XYZ file of C-alpha atoms in Angstrom:
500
model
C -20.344 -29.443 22.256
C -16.854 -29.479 20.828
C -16.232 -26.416 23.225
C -17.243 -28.105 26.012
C -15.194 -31.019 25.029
C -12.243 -29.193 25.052
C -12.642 -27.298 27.834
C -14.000 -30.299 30.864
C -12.776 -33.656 29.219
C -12.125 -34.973 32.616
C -15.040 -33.904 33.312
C -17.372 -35.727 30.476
C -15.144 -38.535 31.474
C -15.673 -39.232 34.444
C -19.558 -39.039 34.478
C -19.440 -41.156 31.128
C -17.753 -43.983 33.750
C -20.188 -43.489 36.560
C -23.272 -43.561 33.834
C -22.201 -46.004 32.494
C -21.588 -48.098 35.619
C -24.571 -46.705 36.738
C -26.891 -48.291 33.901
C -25.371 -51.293 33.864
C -26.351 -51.456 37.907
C -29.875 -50.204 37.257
C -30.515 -52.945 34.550
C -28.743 -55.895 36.382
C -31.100 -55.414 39.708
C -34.584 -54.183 37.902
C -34.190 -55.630 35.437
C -31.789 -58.831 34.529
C -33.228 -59.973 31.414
C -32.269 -56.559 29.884
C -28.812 -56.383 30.572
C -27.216 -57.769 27.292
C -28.974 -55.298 25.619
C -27.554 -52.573 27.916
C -23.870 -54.025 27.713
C -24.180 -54.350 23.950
C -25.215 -50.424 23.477
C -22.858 -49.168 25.678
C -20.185 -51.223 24.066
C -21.281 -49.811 20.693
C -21.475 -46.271 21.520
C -18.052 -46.783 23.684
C -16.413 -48.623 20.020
C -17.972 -45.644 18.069
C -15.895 -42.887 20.404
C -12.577 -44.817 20.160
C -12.823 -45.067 16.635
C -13.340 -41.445 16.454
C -10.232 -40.384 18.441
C -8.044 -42.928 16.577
C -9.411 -41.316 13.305
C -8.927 -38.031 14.768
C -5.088 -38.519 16.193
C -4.515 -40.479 12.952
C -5.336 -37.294 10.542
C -5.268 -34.426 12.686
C -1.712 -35.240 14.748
C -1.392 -36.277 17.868
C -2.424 -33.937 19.870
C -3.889 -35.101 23.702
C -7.248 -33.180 22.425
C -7.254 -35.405 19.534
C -7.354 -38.408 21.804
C -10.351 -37.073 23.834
C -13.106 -39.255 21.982
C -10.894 -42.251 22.819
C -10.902 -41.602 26.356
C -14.250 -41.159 26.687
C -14.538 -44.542 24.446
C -12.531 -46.397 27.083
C -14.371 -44.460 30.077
C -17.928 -46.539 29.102
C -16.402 -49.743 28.502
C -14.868 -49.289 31.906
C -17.562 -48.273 33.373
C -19.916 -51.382 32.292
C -16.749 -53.947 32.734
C -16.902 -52.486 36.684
C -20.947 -52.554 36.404
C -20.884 -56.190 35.147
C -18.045 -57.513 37.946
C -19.717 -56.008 40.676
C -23.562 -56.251 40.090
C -23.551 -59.551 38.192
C -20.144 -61.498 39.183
C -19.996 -60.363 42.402
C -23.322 -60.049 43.463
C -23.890 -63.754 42.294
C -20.895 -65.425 43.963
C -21.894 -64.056 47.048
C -24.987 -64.969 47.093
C -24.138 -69.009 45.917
C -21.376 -69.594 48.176
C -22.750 -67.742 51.894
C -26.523 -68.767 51.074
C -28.073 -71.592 53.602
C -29.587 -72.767 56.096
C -28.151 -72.743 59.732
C -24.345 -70.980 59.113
C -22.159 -70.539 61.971
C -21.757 -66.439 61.357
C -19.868 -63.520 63.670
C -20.927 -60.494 63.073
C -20.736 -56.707 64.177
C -23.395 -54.338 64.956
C -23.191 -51.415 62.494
C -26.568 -49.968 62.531
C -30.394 -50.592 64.249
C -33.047 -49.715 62.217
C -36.407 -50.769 63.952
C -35.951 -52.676 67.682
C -38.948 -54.179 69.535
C -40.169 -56.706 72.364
C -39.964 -59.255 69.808
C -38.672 -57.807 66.679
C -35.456 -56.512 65.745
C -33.842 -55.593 62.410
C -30.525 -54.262 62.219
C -27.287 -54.244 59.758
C -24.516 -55.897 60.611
C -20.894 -56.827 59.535
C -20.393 -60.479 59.002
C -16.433 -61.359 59.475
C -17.042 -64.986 59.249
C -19.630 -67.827 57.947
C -18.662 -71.040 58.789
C -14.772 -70.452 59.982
C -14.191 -68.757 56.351
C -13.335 -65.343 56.865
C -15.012 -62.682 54.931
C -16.112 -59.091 55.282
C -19.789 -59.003 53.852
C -22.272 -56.072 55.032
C -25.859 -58.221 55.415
C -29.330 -57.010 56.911
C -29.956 -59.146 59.956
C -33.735 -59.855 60.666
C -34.043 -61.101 64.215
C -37.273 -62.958 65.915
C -37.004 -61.913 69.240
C -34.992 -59.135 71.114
C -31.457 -60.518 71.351
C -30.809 -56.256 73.190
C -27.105 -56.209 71.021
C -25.974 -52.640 70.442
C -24.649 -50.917 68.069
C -20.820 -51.864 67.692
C -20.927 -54.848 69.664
C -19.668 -58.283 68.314
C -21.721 -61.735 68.158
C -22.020 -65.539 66.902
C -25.462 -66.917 65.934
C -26.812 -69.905 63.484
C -28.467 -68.167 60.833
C -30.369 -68.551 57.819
C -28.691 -66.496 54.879
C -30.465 -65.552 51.804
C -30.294 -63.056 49.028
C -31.823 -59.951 50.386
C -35.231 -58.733 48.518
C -37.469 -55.979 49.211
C -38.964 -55.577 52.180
C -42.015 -53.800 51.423
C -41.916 -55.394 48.114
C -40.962 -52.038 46.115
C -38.000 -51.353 43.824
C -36.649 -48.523 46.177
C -36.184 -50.594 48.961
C -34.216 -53.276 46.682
C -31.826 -50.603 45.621
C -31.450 -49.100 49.356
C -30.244 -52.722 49.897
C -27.686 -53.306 46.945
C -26.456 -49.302 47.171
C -25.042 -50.377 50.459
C -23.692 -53.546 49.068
C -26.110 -55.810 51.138
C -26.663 -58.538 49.037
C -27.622 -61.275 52.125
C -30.308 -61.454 54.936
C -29.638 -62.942 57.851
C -32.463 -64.871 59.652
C -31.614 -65.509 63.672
C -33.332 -66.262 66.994
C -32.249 -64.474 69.960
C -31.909 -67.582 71.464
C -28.805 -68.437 69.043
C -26.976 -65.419 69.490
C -23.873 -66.161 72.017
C -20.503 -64.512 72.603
C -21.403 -60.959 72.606
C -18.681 -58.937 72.985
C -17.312 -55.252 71.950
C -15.318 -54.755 68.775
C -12.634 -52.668 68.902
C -12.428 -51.659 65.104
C -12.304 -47.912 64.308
C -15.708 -48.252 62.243
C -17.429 -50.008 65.971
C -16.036 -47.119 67.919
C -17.108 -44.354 65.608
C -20.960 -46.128 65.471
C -20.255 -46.037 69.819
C -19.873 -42.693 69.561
C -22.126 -41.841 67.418
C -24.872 -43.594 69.202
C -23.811 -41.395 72.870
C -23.726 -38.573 70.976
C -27.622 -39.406 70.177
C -28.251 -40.925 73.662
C -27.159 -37.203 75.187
C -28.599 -35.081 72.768
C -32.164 -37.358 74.078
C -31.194 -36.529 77.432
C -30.723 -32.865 76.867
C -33.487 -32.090 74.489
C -36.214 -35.041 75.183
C -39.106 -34.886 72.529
C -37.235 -32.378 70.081
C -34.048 -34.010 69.626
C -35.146 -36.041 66.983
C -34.651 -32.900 64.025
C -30.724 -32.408 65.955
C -30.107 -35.917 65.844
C -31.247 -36.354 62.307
C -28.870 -33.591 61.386
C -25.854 -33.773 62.866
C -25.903 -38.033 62.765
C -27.793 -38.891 60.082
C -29.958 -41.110 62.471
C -33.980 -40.259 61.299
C -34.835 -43.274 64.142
C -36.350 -40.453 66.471
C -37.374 -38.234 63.886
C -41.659 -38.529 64.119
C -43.821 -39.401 60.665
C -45.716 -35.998 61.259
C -42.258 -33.861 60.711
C -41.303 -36.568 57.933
C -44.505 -36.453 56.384
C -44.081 -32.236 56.027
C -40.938 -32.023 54.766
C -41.481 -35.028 51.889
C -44.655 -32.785 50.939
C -42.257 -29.717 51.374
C -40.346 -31.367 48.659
C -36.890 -30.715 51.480
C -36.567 -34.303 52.481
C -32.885 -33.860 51.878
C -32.182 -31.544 54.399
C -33.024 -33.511 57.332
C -31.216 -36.917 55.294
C -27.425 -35.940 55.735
C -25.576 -34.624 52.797
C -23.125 -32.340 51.864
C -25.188 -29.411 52.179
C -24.454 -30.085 55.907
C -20.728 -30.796 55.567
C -20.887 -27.597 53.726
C -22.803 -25.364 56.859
C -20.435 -27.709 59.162
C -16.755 -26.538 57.148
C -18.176 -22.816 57.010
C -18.399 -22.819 60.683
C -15.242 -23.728 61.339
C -13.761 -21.735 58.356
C -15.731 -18.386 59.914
C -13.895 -19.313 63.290
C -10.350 -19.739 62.253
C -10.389 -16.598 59.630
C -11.304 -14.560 62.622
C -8.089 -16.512 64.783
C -6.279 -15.608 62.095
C -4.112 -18.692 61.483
C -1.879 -19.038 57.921
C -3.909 -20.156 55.220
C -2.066 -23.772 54.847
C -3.438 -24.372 58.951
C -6.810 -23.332 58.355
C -7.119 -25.318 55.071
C -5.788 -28.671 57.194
C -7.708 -28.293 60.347
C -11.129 -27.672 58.128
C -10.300 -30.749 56.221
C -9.571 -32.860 59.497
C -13.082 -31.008 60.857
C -14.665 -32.302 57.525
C -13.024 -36.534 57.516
C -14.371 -35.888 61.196
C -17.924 -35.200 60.818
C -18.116 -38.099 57.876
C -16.599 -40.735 60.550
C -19.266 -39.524 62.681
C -22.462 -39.746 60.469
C -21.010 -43.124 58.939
C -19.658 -41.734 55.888
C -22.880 -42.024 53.834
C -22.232 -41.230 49.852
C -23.071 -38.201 49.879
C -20.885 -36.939 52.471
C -18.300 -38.773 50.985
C -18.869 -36.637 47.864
C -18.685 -32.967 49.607
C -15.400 -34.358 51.352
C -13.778 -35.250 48.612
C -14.656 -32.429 47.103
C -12.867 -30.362 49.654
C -9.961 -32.579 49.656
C -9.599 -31.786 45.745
C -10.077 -28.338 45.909
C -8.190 -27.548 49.283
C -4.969 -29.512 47.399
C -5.679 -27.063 44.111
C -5.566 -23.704 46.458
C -2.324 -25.223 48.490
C -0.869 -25.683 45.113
C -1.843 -22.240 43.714
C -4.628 -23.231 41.443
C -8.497 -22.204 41.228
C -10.407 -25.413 40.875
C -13.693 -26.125 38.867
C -16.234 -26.914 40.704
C -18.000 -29.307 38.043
C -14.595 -31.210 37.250
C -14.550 -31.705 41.318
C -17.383 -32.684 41.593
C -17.415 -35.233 38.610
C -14.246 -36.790 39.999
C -15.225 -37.110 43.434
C -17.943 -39.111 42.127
C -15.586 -41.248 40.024
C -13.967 -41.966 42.693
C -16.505 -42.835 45.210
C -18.567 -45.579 42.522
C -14.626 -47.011 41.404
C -13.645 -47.670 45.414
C -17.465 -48.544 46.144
C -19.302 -49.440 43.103
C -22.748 -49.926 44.726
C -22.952 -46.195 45.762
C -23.828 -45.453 41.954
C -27.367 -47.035 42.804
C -27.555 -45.060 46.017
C -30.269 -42.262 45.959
C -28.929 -39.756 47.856
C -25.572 -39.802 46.321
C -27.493 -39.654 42.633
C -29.549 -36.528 43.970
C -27.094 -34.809 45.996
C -25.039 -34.982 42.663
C -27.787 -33.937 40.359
C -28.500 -30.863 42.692
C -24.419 -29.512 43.293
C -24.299 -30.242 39.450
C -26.990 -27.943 39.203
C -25.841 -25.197 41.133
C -22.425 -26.112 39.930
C -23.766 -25.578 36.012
C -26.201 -22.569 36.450
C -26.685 -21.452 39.655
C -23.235 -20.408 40.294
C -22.684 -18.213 36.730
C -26.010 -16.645 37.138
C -24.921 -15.558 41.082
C -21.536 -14.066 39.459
C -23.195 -11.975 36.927
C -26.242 -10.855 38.687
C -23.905 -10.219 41.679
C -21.454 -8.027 39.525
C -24.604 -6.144 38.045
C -25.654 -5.713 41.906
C -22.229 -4.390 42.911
C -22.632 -2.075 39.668
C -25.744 -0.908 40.648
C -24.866 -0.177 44.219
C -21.645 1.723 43.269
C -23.392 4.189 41.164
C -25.652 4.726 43.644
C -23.736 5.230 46.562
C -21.542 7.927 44.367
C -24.945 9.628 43.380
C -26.226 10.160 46.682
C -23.919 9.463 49.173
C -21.018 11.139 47.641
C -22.114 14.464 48.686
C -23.880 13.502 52.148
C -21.940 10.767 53.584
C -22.909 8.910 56.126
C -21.364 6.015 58.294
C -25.095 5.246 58.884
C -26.725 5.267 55.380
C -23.788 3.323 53.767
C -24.034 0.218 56.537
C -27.908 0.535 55.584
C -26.983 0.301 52.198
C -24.629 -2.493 52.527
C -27.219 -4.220 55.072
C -29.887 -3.982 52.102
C -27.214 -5.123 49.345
C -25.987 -7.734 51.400
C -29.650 -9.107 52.429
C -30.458 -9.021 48.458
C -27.440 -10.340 47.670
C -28.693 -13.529 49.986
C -32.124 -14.137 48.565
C -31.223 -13.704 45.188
C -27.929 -16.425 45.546
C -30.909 -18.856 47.445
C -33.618 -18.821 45.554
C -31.076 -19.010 41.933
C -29.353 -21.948 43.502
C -32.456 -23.591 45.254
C -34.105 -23.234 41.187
C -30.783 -24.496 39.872
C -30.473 -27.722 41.987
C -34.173 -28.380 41.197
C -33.940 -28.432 37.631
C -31.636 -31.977 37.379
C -33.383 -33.016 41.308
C -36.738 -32.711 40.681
C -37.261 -35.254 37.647
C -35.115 -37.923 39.111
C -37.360 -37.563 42.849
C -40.248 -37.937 40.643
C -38.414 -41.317 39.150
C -37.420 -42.314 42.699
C -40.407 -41.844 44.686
C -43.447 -41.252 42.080
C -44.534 -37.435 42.776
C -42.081 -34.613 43.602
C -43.314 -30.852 45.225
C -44.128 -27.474 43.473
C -43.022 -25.967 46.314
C -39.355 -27.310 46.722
C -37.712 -24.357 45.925
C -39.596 -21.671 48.430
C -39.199 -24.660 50.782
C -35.623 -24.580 50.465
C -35.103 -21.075 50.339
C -37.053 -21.021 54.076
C -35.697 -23.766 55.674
C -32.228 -24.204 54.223
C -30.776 -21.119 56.782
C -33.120 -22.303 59.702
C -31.305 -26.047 59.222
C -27.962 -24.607 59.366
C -28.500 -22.667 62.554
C -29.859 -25.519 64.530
C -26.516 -28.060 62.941
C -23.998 -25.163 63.678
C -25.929 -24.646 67.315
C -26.358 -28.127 68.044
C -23.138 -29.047 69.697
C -23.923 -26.680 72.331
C -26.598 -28.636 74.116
C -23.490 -31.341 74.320
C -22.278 -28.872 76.973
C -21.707 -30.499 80.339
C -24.727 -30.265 82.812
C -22.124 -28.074 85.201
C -21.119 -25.849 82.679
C -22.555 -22.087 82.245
C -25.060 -21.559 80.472
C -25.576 -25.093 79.529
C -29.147 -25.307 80.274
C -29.716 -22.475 78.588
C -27.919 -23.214 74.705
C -29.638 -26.897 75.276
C -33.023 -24.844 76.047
C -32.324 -22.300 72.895
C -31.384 -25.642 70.398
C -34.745 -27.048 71.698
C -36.524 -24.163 70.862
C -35.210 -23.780 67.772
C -35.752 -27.400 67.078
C -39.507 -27.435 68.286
C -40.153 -24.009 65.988
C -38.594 -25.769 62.911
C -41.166 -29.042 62.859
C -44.017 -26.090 63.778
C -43.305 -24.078 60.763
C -42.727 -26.934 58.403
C -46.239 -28.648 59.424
C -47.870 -25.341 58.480
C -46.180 -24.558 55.481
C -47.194 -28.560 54.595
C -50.909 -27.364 55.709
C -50.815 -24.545 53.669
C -49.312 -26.060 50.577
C -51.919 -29.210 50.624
C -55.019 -26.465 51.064
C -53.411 -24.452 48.269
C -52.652 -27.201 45.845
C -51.395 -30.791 44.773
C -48.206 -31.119 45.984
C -47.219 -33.616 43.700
């Protein structure tokens, strides 16, 4: 512990913030009547680490190690005096001063989630209640079909409340507050007047993002709903059967957008520009522009947000001639994200996709190195035992082909185990059953997801282009043999066993 201390303190410090923050969000929305307890505990335990550092800097020097306890004293009280603003303060003079009956609001379209003949339930912007201007993201629930789209601008009289579950379950309450909805808006499509386009950067990025779904429809009909769930992070037009096999699969999160796909997204374009050959400092800026791009496009979820600022902190370490560590990153991204956006600590996805990168960040990656370095020992001695005296341009690319290929499965199925070990307890918390087959899952499908993201773009090609009907015919393909496989691995894995 005291080596671990002294090597990551920014590190431990940062993810005693977010926990802290974190706890204090849990408690205040579960579970109100528990929250002095919480803020009490962490208070204590935050007192007992400052006490320790002073103790420590007060006998032992003054030494910045010294002062480590301190700082992670002062990291949990921060962390709950953040919790308590946001979830309690916040949350509560929102909800007293917008709540009522029949408010003048204007609000923009960020997001439709379910659209019918006489239903309609989308997110929405509100920039004003009542003349006051405000910027407050609500859930709009509207009886009849008012046909507003996403990024467009309206007024309506509406009935605002404090948002509760819809399906009456905890997970849907914390979907809500993660994204900082605290309201409900009730309208009529009847009240809903002077529609209009908004001409913010977030409207025109949702714009695009809903073409970009529209023509991947167009090009792909019944199987776009996999592409469009992976490159846009829209799961409108993915079908319950495919949902339903990849949530027994245990691999829900590669069809929810994350940074696993930032990560297949920045390889890509990495792979392209290494073989351009551009200076280092270009590549490095047009992957991270590449990277900010793709976010703006899938709405910058939390866990996108994560893998990006990830990047950003380690592309800035190689520019200035460092290495970076990969936990330390990836505890400060983190940081960052919940200080800038405290609901996101309550987000799911953010939670898991850190759990599983901390995983691969802790284990997986140390075991790769040294099982990769005993690979590369193993090889060597072979090749100079019986290749040395035959050579062969043949038998050593066979060789390297076989090294390589075990090189691959090894790396998966160690990371896929690693990211498992912190994921799967926390979907079991989440969702009440998590898969025995998660990792095989994930070893299968992880390389079959990245092909389709990386070849998706190409049935964007223009209808008079070449070969345009045939990369959209060859994504579709791809798309339709993806859902097949996964609904017989689900068969499979239900005739074999409980999946959960």
């Amino acid at each position: 512990m005291r080596r671990l201390i002294r090597c990551c303190p920014l590190m431990l410090i940062c993810l005693l913030f977010v926990f802290s923050l974190a706890a204090v969000g849990y408690v205040a929305v579960l579970s109100p009547s528990s929250l002095g307890v919480t803020e009490t505990l962490l208070f204590a335990v935050g007192a007992a680490l400052a006490v320790t550092g002073l103790f420590a800097a007060a006998l032992r020097g003054r030494g910045v190690r010294r002062l480590i306890p301190l700082l992670l004293g002062l990291a949990l009280w921060l962390g709950c005096a953040v919790g308590v603003m946001y979830f309690v303060l916040h949350r509560s003079d929102v909800t007293g001063r917008y709540s009522g009956q029949s408010r003048a609001v204007e609000a923009t379209v960020e997001r439709i989630r379910y659209s019918s003949a006489s239903y309609m339930i989308f997110d929405a912007r509100v920039s004003s209640v009542d003349g006051e201007e405000c910027s407050l993201p609500v859930t709009v629930r509207s009886q009849g079909a008012p046909g507003l789209r996403v990024g467009e601008r309206f007024r309506a009289a509406a009935d605002i409340s404090e948002t509760e579950p819809y399906d009456g379950s905890r997970l849907s309450l914390l979907y809500s507050v993660s994204e900082g909805r605290f309201l409900t808006l009730d309208i009529s499509a009847s009240s809903v007047f002077g529609r209009e386009l908004s001409d913010s950067i977030t409207a025109r990025f949702a714009r695009l993002r809903e073409r970009v779904g529209e023509s991947l429809s167009v090009r792909l009909g019944d199987e776009a709903g996999l592409c469009r769930a992976l490159m846009l992070g829209d799961r409108t037009e993915l079908g319950d059967g495919i949902s339903d096999d990849f949530s027994g699969l245990g691999i829900s999160h590669i069809v929810a957008v994350s940074g696993l796909h930032l990560g297949i997204i920045t390889a890509a374009v990495s792979f392209v520009l290494r073989r351009l050959r551009l200076p280092y400092g270009i590549r490095i800026t047009a992957i991270a522009v590449c990277a900010l791009l793709f976010a703006a496009l899938t709405g910058f979820s939390s866990s996108v947000l994560r893998s990006l600022l990830m990047l950003l902190i380690a592309s800035l370490a190689k520019l200035g001639g460092r290495s970076g560590h990969m936990p330390t990153s990836l505890s400060a991204a983190v940081a960052l994200i919940v200080l800038c956006r405290p609901c996101a600590a309550l987000d799911a996805g953010l939670v898991l996709s850190f759990s599983s990168t901390f995983g691969i960040a802790v284990i997986g990656a140390p075991l790769c190195r040294r099982l990769g370095n005993r690979i590369s020992d193993c090889v060597h001695d072979v090749r100079e035992r019986y290749f040395s005296r035959r050579p062969s341009e043949l038998r050593g690319a066979a060789a390297g082909l076989v090294v390589g290929i075990n090189e691959f499965l090894i790396d998966a199925v160690i990371n896929g185990a690693s990211a498992n070990v912190f994921t799967v307890p926390l979907v079991y918390l989440f969702f009440g059953f998590s898969s025995a087959y998660s990792v095989p899952a994930t070893v299968l499908f992880s390389p079959l997801a990245g092909l389709l993201l990386t070849l998706s773009p190409l049935a964007l090609l223009p209808g008079g282009m070449f070969c345009s009907a045939f990369f959209a015919g060859a994504v579709g393909a791809l798309s339709f043999f993806i859902a097949q496989l996964a609904s017989v691995c689900a068969s499979l894995a239900f005739e074999m066993g409980p999946l959960g």
